[in-house]
Amino acid sequence: MIRRVGAVLILVALWSLAWALTGRLDFILPPPWTVAAALWEHRDLLAEHGAITLAEIALGLVVGGGMGVLAALSLALWRPAALWLWPLFVATQALPVFAIAPLLVLWLGYGMASKIAMAALIIFFPVASAFYDGLRRTDPDLLDLARTMNASKGAVLRHLRVPAALPGLASGLKVGAAVAPIGAVVGEWVGSSAGLGFLMLHANARLQVPLMFAALLLLAVMAILLHAAISACLRRALPWVHDTLDVQPPARD
Amino acid sequence: MPDPAFSHHPPAVRVRHARVSLGHVPVFADLDFTAEAGRFTGVLGPSGVGKTTLLRLIAGLIPGADIGDERGGSLSGCIAWMAQKDLLLPWLSVIENVRLGARLRGEGDGGREKARALLAAVGLAERANDRPDTLSGGQRQRVALARTLMEDRPVVLMDEPFSAVDPLTRLGLQDLAARMLAGRTVVFVTHDPLEALRLGHAVYVLNGEPATARAIELPDAPWPRAADAQGVLAAQAAILRALAPEAAS
């Protein structure tokens, strides 16, 4: 905890230094205290728009994550799907979200649906890819053991492949949580009347630079908290996966 | 204590004219191998000679060979497999790992009492609800042995089952395996000449490319043989000579 506060303080100090060294131009780079004041002054506005963006990100995670899991499972269960669908999935990632965003707004409207679709589209691929890789990499020795135990293909998927792929799925979800705000905010930029992306665009047009920074800061904090919350949930759900960087694994003699 | 639940007459294992190639390398060109019914048969050989391939062949994991019992019948459904790694699932408790076969065959909650009894027999009754990552290497191997016994098959194939533990633990596990698996047809692969001599009613050395099996003459000591029994040391030397003729001469 102390280390985290220290890291934030160092960042604030570097920010202040940058402001001081670049000629103290508040309309280009406002200092931290001006942004803090803007955060406080516009707290109701920021909370309102922040809640909308957060809801878009969360629903995007649910929809995109769910579709990613289903896609990986169908690829694993039905081999021809890998041949036909995988290039399609890769194509969804190759198209820049900025290019698809206007289309989605046109199809799904100005409201939240198009932003959720954007976020889901961005989250889908890391989840599907990480989970599918996990499903494919089941220990072959384990599969041999299952064969001598007369296990059906479905039972192997349910009892061996899926649980063994859960750490991979967890990595995919964590990447998804980190990139999800991109989808939501890009969607808001292209066409919307609410959300942090809309607020930033609006503030930028009216040269309310501190408010823009405040919205950016809020978005960053939301992304960090979301990532931390998902990591914590996954750690609790997968207690057998040891993080060997942070903690020592239990002793074995 | 042989498992009282096990009462069938176990079959012998016969491999006839086996031909196996991995890639373009012929592993067996015309291999004959027999493991007698109800006996422990040890298989030794240098790395890469095809010991694991022989076991996989018997287990039916590699197609394309004439495998059967002494009457030419099929061995399918008769075989329990114990691999080199313990293959315990980290997300299941110890007892659920022992019940893995029942889970995979969708037999529901069946066999929990039996699994508990087997865990008690391998000395891990009090660890039934722990996760495998809290166990030592030797304890994990004992859970794997209990899982193998849970299948209650007349033929048991073991691929270097105790190679990952220290020598003292290994001796204990060998005694345990001898006690628990007695009466079944057991084929075990090992790198350890002493392990083959302690557990084998018959011991073969695989050698050559493509490989052939050669029987080793065994000391006349009560089974399972003690490590310091009469003749075990001399037989060990004979095995080492058979494994690497050029190095021993």
Short mmCIF file of C-alpha atoms in Angstrom, two decimals:
data_model
loop_
_atom_site.label_atom_id
_atom_site.label_comp_id
_atom_site.label_asym_id
_atom_site.label_seq_id
_atom_site.Cartn_x
_atom_site.Cartn_y
_atom_site.Cartn_z
CA MET A 1 0.00 0.00 0.00
CA ILE A 2 2.76 2.44 1.03
CA ARG A 3 4.62 1.58 -2.16
CA ARG A 4 1.54 2.34 -4.26
CA VAL A 5 1.02 5.73 -2.60
CA GLY A 6 4.71 6.41 -3.20
CA ALA A 7 4.36 5.55 -6.88
CA VAL A 8 1.41 7.94 -7.23
CA LEU A 9 3.33 10.71 -5.45
CA ILE A 10 6.31 10.25 -7.76
CA LEU A 11 4.03 10.44 -10.81
CA VAL A 12 2.42 13.64 -9.49
CA ALA A 13 5.87 15.11 -8.84
CA LEU A 14 7.04 14.26 -12.38
CA TRP A 15 3.84 15.77 -13.78
CA SER A 16 4.40 19.00 -11.81
CA LEU A 17 8.01 19.10 -12.98
CA ALA A 18 6.94 18.69 -16.61
CA TRP A 19 4.44 21.51 -16.16
CA ALA A 20 7.11 23.78 -14.62
CA LEU A 21 9.73 22.99 -17.26
CA THR A 22 7.44 23.46 -20.26
CA GLY A 23 6.59 27.07 -19.48
CA ARG A 24 3.60 26.62 -17.17
CA LEU A 25 1.06 26.63 -20.01
CA ASP A 26 -2.15 25.62 -18.21
CA PHE A 27 -4.12 25.32 -21.46
CA ILE A 28 -1.66 22.74 -22.80
CA LEU A 29 -0.63 20.83 -19.68
CA PRO A 30 -2.51 21.83 -16.56
CA PRO A 31 -0.72 21.09 -13.25
CA PRO A 32 -2.04 18.34 -10.97
CA TRP A 33 -3.73 20.73 -8.54
CA THR A 34 -5.73 22.43 -11.32
CA VAL A 35 -6.90 19.03 -12.50
CA ALA A 36 -7.74 18.04 -8.91
CA ALA A 37 -9.77 21.23 -8.59
CA ALA A 38 -11.57 20.42 -11.86
CA LEU A 39 -12.25 16.88 -10.57
CA TRP A 40 -13.88 18.32 -7.46
CA GLU A 41 -15.73 21.13 -9.22
CA HIS A 42 -17.24 18.84 -11.88
CA ARG A 43 -17.69 15.81 -9.62
CA ASP A 44 -21.38 15.37 -10.41
CA LEU A 45 -20.83 15.66 -14.15
CA LEU A 46 -17.85 13.29 -14.04
CA ALA A 47 -19.70 10.76 -11.90
CA GLU A 48 -22.69 10.79 -14.23
CA HIS A 49 -20.65 10.30 -17.40
CA GLY A 50 -18.18 7.96 -15.67
CA ALA A 51 -21.01 5.69 -14.58
CA ILE A 52 -22.21 5.42 -18.18
CA THR A 53 -18.73 4.56 -19.50
CA LEU A 54 -18.20 2.06 -16.67
CA ALA A 55 -21.51 0.38 -17.48
CA GLU A 56 -20.53 0.16 -21.16
CA ILE A 57 -17.18 -1.38 -20.24
CA ALA A 58 -18.72 -3.85 -17.77
CA LEU A 59 -21.45 -4.98 -20.17
CA GLY A 60 -18.87 -5.15 -22.94
CA LEU A 61 -16.77 -7.44 -20.75
CA VAL A 62 -19.73 -9.70 -20.07
CA VAL A 63 -20.84 -9.85 -23.72
CA GLY A 64 -17.35 -9.98 -25.26
CA GLY A 65 -16.02 -12.39 -22.63
CA GLY A 66 -19.04 -14.66 -23.01
CA MET A 67 -18.75 -14.68 -26.79
CA GLY A 68 -15.01 -15.35 -26.52
CA VAL A 69 -15.62 -18.36 -24.26
CA LEU A 70 -18.31 -19.73 -26.59
CA ALA A 71 -16.11 -19.20 -29.65
CA ALA A 72 -13.15 -21.00 -28.05
CA LEU A 73 -15.36 -23.91 -26.96
CA SER A 74 -16.93 -24.31 -30.39
CA LEU A 75 -13.50 -24.20 -32.03
CA ALA A 76 -12.29 -26.89 -29.65
CA LEU A 77 -15.37 -29.09 -30.06
CA TRP A 78 -15.81 -28.82 -33.78
CA ARG A 79 -12.61 -28.93 -35.79
CA PRO A 80 -13.96 -27.47 -39.08
CA ALA A 81 -14.89 -24.35 -37.10
CA ALA A 82 -11.20 -23.69 -36.49
CA LEU A 83 -10.61 -23.74 -40.23
CA TRP A 84 -13.49 -21.43 -41.17
CA LEU A 85 -14.14 -19.24 -38.16
CA TRP A 86 -10.67 -18.49 -36.88
CA PRO A 87 -9.65 -16.34 -39.92
CA LEU A 88 -12.91 -14.46 -39.42
CA PHE A 89 -12.08 -13.82 -35.76
CA VAL A 90 -8.62 -12.61 -36.72
CA ALA A 91 -10.20 -10.31 -39.31
CA THR A 92 -12.34 -8.64 -36.63
CA GLN A 93 -9.08 -7.71 -34.93
CA ALA A 94 -7.33 -6.59 -38.10
CA LEU A 95 -9.98 -3.94 -38.82
CA PRO A 96 -9.20 -0.82 -36.78
CA VAL A 97 -11.96 -0.09 -34.26
CA PHE A 98 -11.98 3.50 -35.47
CA ALA A 99 -13.07 2.24 -38.90
CA ILE A 100 -15.90 0.10 -37.55
CA ALA A 101 -17.14 2.58 -34.95
CA PRO A 102 -19.17 4.80 -37.32
CA LEU A 103 -20.79 1.67 -38.79
CA LEU A 104 -21.78 0.37 -35.38
CA VAL A 105 -23.24 3.74 -34.44
CA LEU A 106 -25.17 3.70 -37.71
CA TRP A 107 -26.49 0.19 -37.06
CA LEU A 108 -27.02 0.21 -33.30
CA GLY A 109 -27.81 3.85 -32.74
CA TYR A 110 -26.47 6.72 -30.69
CA GLY A 111 -27.05 5.08 -27.31
CA MET A 112 -25.15 2.56 -25.22
CA ALA A 113 -25.68 -0.46 -27.48
CA SER A 114 -23.10 0.62 -30.07
CA LYS A 115 -20.50 1.33 -27.33
CA ILE A 116 -21.10 -2.03 -25.65
CA ALA A 117 -20.68 -3.67 -29.05
CA MET A 118 -17.40 -1.82 -29.57
CA ALA A 119 -16.07 -2.84 -26.16
CA ALA A 120 -17.26 -6.43 -26.68
CA LEU A 121 -15.55 -6.57 -30.07
CA ILE A 122 -12.25 -5.49 -28.53
CA ILE A 123 -12.56 -7.87 -25.57
CA PHE A 124 -13.70 -10.85 -27.60
CA PHE A 125 -10.42 -11.65 -29.29
CA PRO A 126 -7.97 -11.78 -26.35
CA VAL A 127 -10.47 -13.91 -24.41
CA ALA A 128 -11.21 -16.31 -27.29
CA SER A 129 -7.56 -16.60 -28.26
CA ALA A 130 -6.20 -17.19 -24.75
CA PHE A 131 -8.93 -19.69 -23.83
CA TYR A 132 -8.65 -21.57 -27.13
CA ASP A 133 -4.88 -21.84 -26.74
CA GLY A 134 -5.43 -23.20 -23.24
CA LEU A 135 -7.96 -25.76 -24.50
CA ARG A 136 -5.52 -26.96 -27.15
CA ARG A 137 -2.57 -27.33 -24.79
CA THR A 138 -3.89 -29.96 -22.42
CA ASP A 139 -1.05 -32.22 -21.25
CA PRO A 140 -0.96 -35.15 -23.72
CA ASP A 141 -0.04 -37.53 -20.88
CA LEU A 142 -3.27 -36.53 -19.16
CA LEU A 143 -5.20 -37.29 -22.34
CA ASP A 144 -3.53 -40.74 -22.49
CA LEU A 145 -4.59 -41.38 -18.91
CA ALA A 146 -8.15 -40.33 -19.74
CA ARG A 147 -8.19 -42.71 -22.71
CA THR A 148 -7.18 -45.67 -20.54
CA MET A 149 -10.04 -44.62 -18.24
CA ASN A 150 -12.51 -44.85 -21.17
CA ALA A 151 -13.43 -41.16 -20.98
CA SER A 152 -15.68 -39.67 -23.66
CA LYS A 153 -14.62 -36.60 -25.63
CA GLY A 154 -17.19 -34.49 -23.80
CA ALA A 155 -15.98 -35.67 -20.40
CA VAL A 156 -12.37 -34.89 -21.34
CA LEU A 157 -13.44 -31.38 -22.37
CA ARG A 158 -15.47 -30.80 -19.23
CA HIS A 159 -13.19 -32.38 -16.63
CA LEU A 160 -9.72 -31.88 -18.11
CA ARG A 161 -9.49 -29.41 -20.97
CA VAL A 162 -11.68 -26.62 -19.59
CA PRO A 163 -10.28 -26.57 -16.04
CA ALA A 164 -6.72 -26.78 -17.39
CA ALA A 165 -7.46 -23.83 -19.71
CA LEU A 166 -8.92 -21.61 -16.97
CA PRO A 167 -5.60 -19.87 -16.17
CA GLY A 168 -5.38 -19.00 -19.88
CA LEU A 169 -8.93 -17.69 -19.84
CA ALA A 170 -8.03 -15.59 -16.80
CA SER A 171 -5.11 -14.00 -18.68
CA GLY A 172 -7.42 -13.27 -21.60
CA LEU A 173 -9.99 -11.63 -19.33
CA LYS A 174 -7.31 -9.47 -17.71
CA VAL A 175 -6.09 -8.26 -21.11
CA GLY A 176 -9.73 -7.70 -22.08
CA ALA A 177 -10.38 -5.62 -18.98
CA ALA A 178 -7.35 -3.46 -19.75
CA VAL A 179 -8.31 -2.74 -23.37
CA ALA A 180 -12.08 -2.53 -22.91
CA PRO A 181 -12.11 1.24 -22.21
CA ILE A 182 -10.64 1.83 -25.69
CA GLY A 183 -13.74 0.34 -27.30
CA ALA A 184 -16.19 2.25 -25.14
CA VAL A 185 -14.41 5.61 -25.47
CA VAL A 186 -13.86 5.32 -29.22
CA GLY A 187 -17.55 4.54 -29.57
CA GLU A 188 -18.39 7.63 -27.55
CA TRP A 189 -16.11 9.80 -29.66
CA VAL A 190 -17.72 8.74 -32.89
CA GLY A 191 -21.23 9.50 -31.84
CA SER A 192 -22.89 9.83 -28.45
CA SER A 193 -24.45 12.25 -26.01
CA ALA A 194 -23.01 10.76 -22.80
CA GLY A 195 -19.96 9.05 -21.31
CA LEU A 196 -16.40 10.10 -20.52
CA GLY A 197 -15.41 10.05 -24.21
CA PHE A 198 -18.21 12.44 -25.03
CA LEU A 199 -17.22 14.64 -22.07
CA MET A 200 -13.59 14.76 -23.23
CA LEU A 201 -14.56 15.71 -26.76
CA HIS A 202 -16.92 18.36 -25.43
CA ALA A 203 -14.36 19.80 -22.99
CA ASN A 204 -11.67 19.80 -25.67
CA ALA A 205 -13.83 21.78 -28.06
CA ARG A 206 -14.45 24.40 -25.39
CA LEU A 207 -10.80 24.50 -24.25
CA GLN A 208 -11.74 23.16 -20.81
CA VAL A 209 -8.39 21.38 -20.65
CA PRO A 210 -8.45 20.69 -16.87
CA LEU A 211 -11.85 19.00 -17.21
CA MET A 212 -10.49 16.91 -20.08
CA PHE A 213 -7.58 15.81 -17.94
CA ALA A 214 -9.94 15.08 -15.06
CA ALA A 215 -12.01 12.81 -17.33
CA LEU A 216 -8.85 11.08 -18.57
CA LEU A 217 -7.67 10.57 -15.00
CA LEU A 218 -11.02 9.11 -14.00
CA LEU A 219 -10.93 6.74 -16.98
CA ALA A 220 -7.43 5.57 -16.03
CA VAL A 221 -8.42 5.01 -12.41
CA MET A 222 -11.52 3.10 -13.52
CA ALA A 223 -9.42 0.86 -15.77
CA ILE A 224 -6.90 0.17 -13.00
CA LEU A 225 -9.61 -0.64 -10.44
CA LEU A 226 -11.46 -2.87 -12.91
CA HIS A 227 -8.28 -4.75 -13.71
CA ALA A 228 -7.45 -5.14 -10.02
CA ALA A 229 -10.98 -6.32 -9.19
CA ILE A 230 -10.95 -8.92 -11.98
CA SER A 231 -7.47 -10.12 -10.97
CA ALA A 232 -8.62 -10.50 -7.36
CA CYS A 233 -11.74 -12.44 -8.39
CA LEU A 234 -9.71 -14.73 -10.62
CA ARG A 235 -7.13 -15.37 -7.89
CA ARG A 236 -9.93 -16.40 -5.59
CA ALA A 237 -11.62 -18.57 -8.22
CA LEU A 238 -8.38 -20.34 -9.23
CA PRO A 239 -6.57 -20.96 -5.93
CA TRP A 240 -4.34 -23.66 -7.43
CA VAL A 241 -2.68 -21.23 -9.84
CA HIS A 242 0.37 -19.86 -8.10
CA ASP A 243 1.87 -16.50 -8.90
CA THR A 244 5.52 -17.42 -8.52
CA LEU A 245 6.64 -13.80 -8.91
CA ASP A 246 4.70 -12.42 -5.96
CA VAL A 247 4.51 -15.29 -3.51
CA GLN A 248 6.56 -18.36 -2.79
CA PRO A 249 4.79 -21.57 -3.77
CA PRO A 250 4.02 -23.90 -0.87
CA ALA A 251 7.00 -25.91 0.27
CA ARG A 252 7.47 -29.38 -1.09
CA ASP A 253 9.90 -31.74 0.50
CA MET B 1 -2.28 -56.57 1.57
CA PRO B 2 -3.59 -57.33 -1.91
CA ASP B 3 -6.74 -55.40 -2.75
CA PRO B 4 -9.58 -57.68 -1.58
CA ALA B 5 -11.97 -56.21 -4.14
CA PHE B 6 -9.79 -57.65 -6.87
CA SER B 7 -10.53 -61.28 -7.50
CA HIS B 8 -10.56 -61.93 -11.26
CA HIS B 9 -7.93 -64.05 -12.88
CA PRO B 10 -5.60 -61.57 -14.59
CA PRO B 11 -4.62 -62.13 -18.25
CA ALA B 12 -1.10 -62.36 -19.61
CA VAL B 13 0.04 -59.64 -22.02
CA ARG B 14 1.36 -60.73 -25.42
CA VAL B 15 2.86 -58.50 -28.07
CA ARG B 16 3.47 -60.26 -31.37
CA HIS B 17 5.48 -58.95 -34.35
CA ALA B 18 5.05 -55.33 -33.29
CA ARG B 19 6.05 -52.75 -35.89
CA VAL B 20 6.15 -49.14 -34.78
CA SER B 21 7.82 -46.15 -36.37
CA LEU B 22 7.90 -42.70 -34.84
CA GLY B 23 8.27 -40.37 -37.81
CA HIS B 24 10.67 -42.20 -40.13
CA VAL B 25 12.60 -43.90 -37.34
CA PRO B 26 11.68 -47.56 -36.83
CA VAL B 27 11.35 -48.21 -33.08
CA PHE B 28 10.20 -51.83 -33.30
CA ALA B 29 10.53 -53.87 -36.48
CA ASP B 30 9.37 -57.27 -35.27
CA LEU B 31 9.16 -57.15 -31.49
CA ASP B 32 7.84 -60.04 -29.41
CA PHE B 33 7.18 -59.41 -25.75
CA THR B 34 5.30 -61.37 -23.10
CA ALA B 35 4.34 -60.45 -19.56
CA GLU B 36 3.11 -63.42 -17.57
CA ALA B 37 -0.30 -63.37 -15.92
CA GLY B 38 -0.37 -62.11 -12.34
CA ARG B 39 3.35 -61.27 -12.37
CA PHE B 40 5.51 -58.12 -12.35
CA THR B 41 7.52 -57.67 -15.53
CA GLY B 42 10.22 -55.00 -15.55
CA VAL B 43 11.48 -53.32 -18.71
CA LEU B 44 14.82 -51.53 -18.78
CA GLY B 45 16.67 -49.90 -21.63
CA PRO B 46 18.69 -46.86 -22.63
CA SER B 47 16.87 -43.57 -23.19
CA GLY B 48 14.97 -43.38 -26.45
CA VAL B 49 14.98 -47.13 -27.09
CA GLY B 50 11.19 -47.33 -26.98
CA LYS B 51 10.28 -48.38 -23.44
CA THR B 52 7.43 -45.91 -23.15
CA THR B 53 6.37 -46.77 -26.70
CA LEU B 54 6.09 -50.42 -25.67
CA LEU B 55 3.81 -49.49 -22.76
CA ARG B 56 1.70 -47.20 -24.94
CA LEU B 57 1.43 -50.00 -27.46
CA ILE B 58 0.13 -52.40 -24.80
CA ALA B 59 -2.26 -49.72 -23.50
CA GLY B 60 -3.76 -49.39 -26.97
CA LEU B 61 -2.62 -45.77 -27.24
CA ILE B 62 -0.69 -46.56 -30.44
CA PRO B 63 -2.59 -48.44 -33.15
CA GLY B 64 -1.10 -51.05 -35.44
CA ALA B 65 0.10 -54.01 -33.42
CA ASP B 66 -1.05 -57.47 -32.43
CA ILE B 67 -1.68 -57.08 -28.72
CA GLY B 68 -3.70 -59.46 -26.63
CA ASP B 69 -3.93 -61.88 -23.74
CA GLU B 70 -2.67 -65.48 -23.88
CA ARG B 71 -5.74 -66.61 -25.85
CA GLY B 72 -5.49 -63.77 -28.34
CA GLY B 73 -8.34 -61.83 -26.71
CA SER B 74 -8.45 -58.05 -26.48
CA LEU B 75 -6.99 -56.16 -23.52
CA SER B 76 -9.23 -53.15 -24.00
CA GLY B 77 -10.87 -52.13 -20.73
CA CYS B 78 -8.43 -54.32 -18.75
CA ILE B 79 -5.69 -51.75 -18.34
CA ALA B 80 -4.85 -49.16 -15.72
CA TRP B 81 -2.12 -46.65 -16.54
CA MET B 82 0.36 -45.00 -14.22
CA ALA B 83 2.57 -42.46 -15.96
CA GLN B 84 5.96 -41.02 -15.14
CA LYS B 85 4.36 -37.81 -13.93
CA ASP B 86 1.77 -38.18 -11.20
CA LEU B 87 -0.77 -36.29 -13.38
CA LEU B 88 -2.74 -35.14 -10.35
CA LEU B 89 -5.22 -32.41 -11.27
CA PRO B 90 -4.35 -29.32 -9.22
CA TRP B 91 -7.97 -28.14 -9.12
CA LEU B 92 -9.33 -31.33 -7.51
CA SER B 93 -8.89 -32.52 -3.95
CA VAL B 94 -6.79 -35.61 -3.29
CA ILE B 95 -9.83 -37.88 -3.00
CA GLU B 96 -11.41 -36.49 -6.18
CA ASN B 97 -8.13 -37.17 -7.97
CA VAL B 98 -8.35 -40.78 -6.83
CA ARG B 99 -11.92 -40.84 -8.21
CA LEU B 100 -10.85 -39.33 -11.55
CA GLY B 101 -11.87 -42.38 -13.59
CA ALA B 102 -15.38 -42.36 -12.10
CA ARG B 103 -15.69 -38.63 -12.81
CA LEU B 104 -14.54 -39.06 -16.40
CA ARG B 105 -17.01 -41.88 -17.00
CA GLY B 106 -19.83 -39.84 -15.46
CA GLU B 107 -20.39 -42.27 -12.60
CA GLY B 108 -21.39 -39.45 -10.27
CA ASP B 109 -20.51 -39.73 -6.60
CA GLY B 110 -19.84 -43.46 -6.74
CA GLY B 111 -16.81 -45.02 -5.14
CA ARG B 112 -16.09 -42.40 -2.52
CA GLU B 113 -15.88 -45.03 0.22
CA LYS B 114 -13.54 -47.15 -1.85
CA ALA B 115 -11.38 -44.13 -2.64
CA ARG B 116 -11.19 -43.34 1.07
CA ALA B 117 -10.15 -46.93 1.84
CA LEU B 118 -7.44 -46.84 -0.84
CA LEU B 119 -6.11 -43.54 0.49
CA ALA B 120 -5.97 -45.12 3.93
CA ALA B 121 -4.10 -48.09 2.45
CA VAL B 122 -1.44 -45.79 0.97
CA GLY B 123 -1.27 -43.89 4.28
CA LEU B 124 -2.92 -40.65 3.20
CA ALA B 125 -6.39 -40.94 4.76
CA GLU B 126 -6.07 -37.63 6.60
CA ARG B 127 -5.08 -35.74 3.40
CA ALA B 128 -8.23 -36.75 1.44
CA ASN B 129 -9.62 -33.20 1.23
CA ASP B 130 -6.34 -31.35 0.68
CA ARG B 131 -5.23 -30.01 -2.67
CA PRO B 132 -2.39 -31.95 -4.37
CA ASP B 133 -0.04 -28.94 -4.34
CA THR B 134 0.23 -29.30 -0.58
CA LEU B 135 1.70 -32.81 -0.88
CA SER B 136 5.32 -33.91 -1.22
CA GLY B 137 6.57 -35.74 -4.31
CA GLY B 138 6.35 -39.12 -2.61
CA GLN B 139 2.84 -38.43 -1.30
CA ARG B 140 1.70 -37.35 -4.77
CA GLN B 141 3.02 -40.60 -6.20
CA ARG B 142 1.07 -42.54 -3.55
CA VAL B 143 -2.11 -40.70 -4.57
CA ALA B 144 -1.37 -41.65 -8.19
CA LEU B 145 -0.99 -45.26 -7.06
CA ALA B 146 -4.35 -45.09 -5.26
CA ARG B 147 -5.93 -43.63 -8.43
CA THR B 148 -4.46 -46.52 -10.44
CA LEU B 149 -5.85 -49.07 -7.95
CA MET B 150 -9.22 -47.32 -7.95
CA GLU B 151 -9.62 -48.40 -11.58
CA ASP B 152 -9.36 -52.01 -10.38
CA ARG B 153 -8.06 -53.36 -13.69
CA PRO B 154 -6.29 -56.74 -13.97
CA VAL B 155 -3.40 -55.27 -15.97
CA VAL B 156 -1.40 -52.31 -14.65
CA LEU B 157 1.15 -50.43 -16.77
CA MET B 158 3.62 -48.17 -15.01
CA ASP B 159 6.05 -45.84 -16.78
CA GLU B 160 8.94 -44.98 -14.46
CA PRO B 161 6.43 -44.40 -11.70
CA PHE B 162 8.90 -43.59 -8.93
CA SER B 163 11.70 -41.88 -10.84
CA ALA B 164 10.93 -38.41 -9.51
CA VAL B 165 11.43 -39.17 -5.81
CA ASP B 166 14.51 -39.62 -3.63
CA PRO B 167 16.02 -43.15 -3.28
CA LEU B 168 14.69 -43.78 0.23
CA THR B 169 11.13 -42.75 -0.64
CA ARG B 170 11.46 -44.86 -3.78
CA LEU B 171 12.23 -48.01 -1.77
CA GLY B 172 9.13 -47.39 0.34
CA LEU B 173 6.96 -46.80 -2.72
CA GLN B 174 8.27 -50.02 -4.31
CA ASP B 175 7.24 -52.03 -1.26
CA LEU B 176 3.85 -50.33 -1.29
CA ALA B 177 3.35 -51.04 -4.99
CA ALA B 178 4.39 -54.68 -4.53
CA ARG B 179 1.88 -55.07 -1.71
CA MET B 180 -1.01 -53.27 -3.39
CA LEU B 181 -0.57 -54.61 -6.92
CA ALA B 182 0.29 -58.23 -6.07
CA GLY B 183 -1.79 -60.66 -8.10
CA ARG B 184 -2.19 -58.37 -11.11
CA THR B 185 -0.28 -58.46 -14.36
CA VAL B 186 2.07 -55.51 -14.00
CA VAL B 187 4.41 -54.20 -16.68
CA PHE B 188 6.70 -51.46 -15.41
CA VAL B 189 9.36 -49.43 -17.18
CA THR B 190 12.27 -48.16 -15.15
CA HIS B 191 15.72 -46.58 -15.45
CA ASP B 192 16.77 -48.03 -12.13
CA PRO B 193 18.28 -51.57 -12.28
CA LEU B 194 17.66 -51.98 -8.54
CA GLU B 195 13.96 -51.17 -8.96
CA ALA B 196 13.68 -53.78 -11.72
CA LEU B 197 15.44 -56.35 -9.53
CA ARG B 198 13.31 -55.60 -6.47
CA LEU B 199 9.94 -55.72 -8.22
CA GLY B 200 10.38 -57.88 -11.31
CA HIS B 201 9.33 -61.51 -11.48
CA ALA B 202 10.85 -61.18 -14.93
CA VAL B 203 13.12 -58.42 -16.23
CA TYR B 204 13.82 -57.54 -19.86
CA VAL B 205 16.36 -55.16 -21.34
CA LEU B 206 15.32 -53.42 -24.55
CA ASN B 207 18.24 -52.62 -26.80
CA GLY B 208 19.18 -51.96 -30.39
CA GLU B 209 17.63 -50.06 -33.23
CA PRO B 210 15.01 -51.36 -33.96
CA ALA B 211 14.75 -52.67 -30.41
CA THR B 212 14.59 -56.26 -29.22
CA ALA B 213 13.86 -57.54 -25.70
CA ARG B 214 16.37 -59.72 -23.85
CA ALA B 215 15.60 -61.51 -20.57
CA ILE B 216 17.88 -61.00 -17.56
CA GLU B 217 18.68 -63.85 -15.19
CA LEU B 218 17.32 -63.01 -11.76
CA PRO B 219 18.65 -63.81 -8.28
CA ASP B 220 16.77 -66.42 -6.31
CA ALA B 221 15.53 -64.25 -3.44
CA PRO B 222 11.98 -63.89 -2.02
CA TRP B 223 9.84 -61.27 -3.83
CA PRO B 224 9.84 -58.31 -3.48
CA ARG B 225 13.60 -58.66 -3.26
CA ALA B 226 15.42 -56.71 -0.58
CA ALA B 227 17.97 -54.25 -1.93
CA ASP B 228 20.74 -56.13 -0.10
CA ALA B 229 19.52 -59.66 -0.92
CA GLN B 230 21.99 -62.27 -2.11
CA GLY B 231 22.82 -61.90 -5.79
CA VAL B 232 21.07 -58.54 -6.33
CA LEU B 233 24.36 -56.68 -6.72
CA ALA B 234 25.69 -59.19 -9.26
CA ALA B 235 22.43 -59.03 -11.22
CA GLN B 236 22.68 -55.23 -11.20
CA ALA B 237 26.09 -55.50 -12.83
CA ALA B 238 24.64 -57.89 -15.43
CA ILE B 239 21.86 -55.39 -16.22
CA LEU B 240 24.35 -52.54 -16.62
CA ARG B 241 26.38 -54.73 -19.01
CA ALA B 242 23.26 -55.51 -21.02
CA LEU B 243 22.28 -51.81 -21.09
CA ALA B 244 25.63 -50.55 -22.35
CA PRO B 245 27.82 -53.45 -23.55
CA GLU B 246 30.59 -51.20 -24.84
CA ALA B 247 30.84 -49.14 -21.63
CA ALA B 248 31.01 -52.15 -19.31
CA SER B 249 33.71 -54.09 -21.16
#
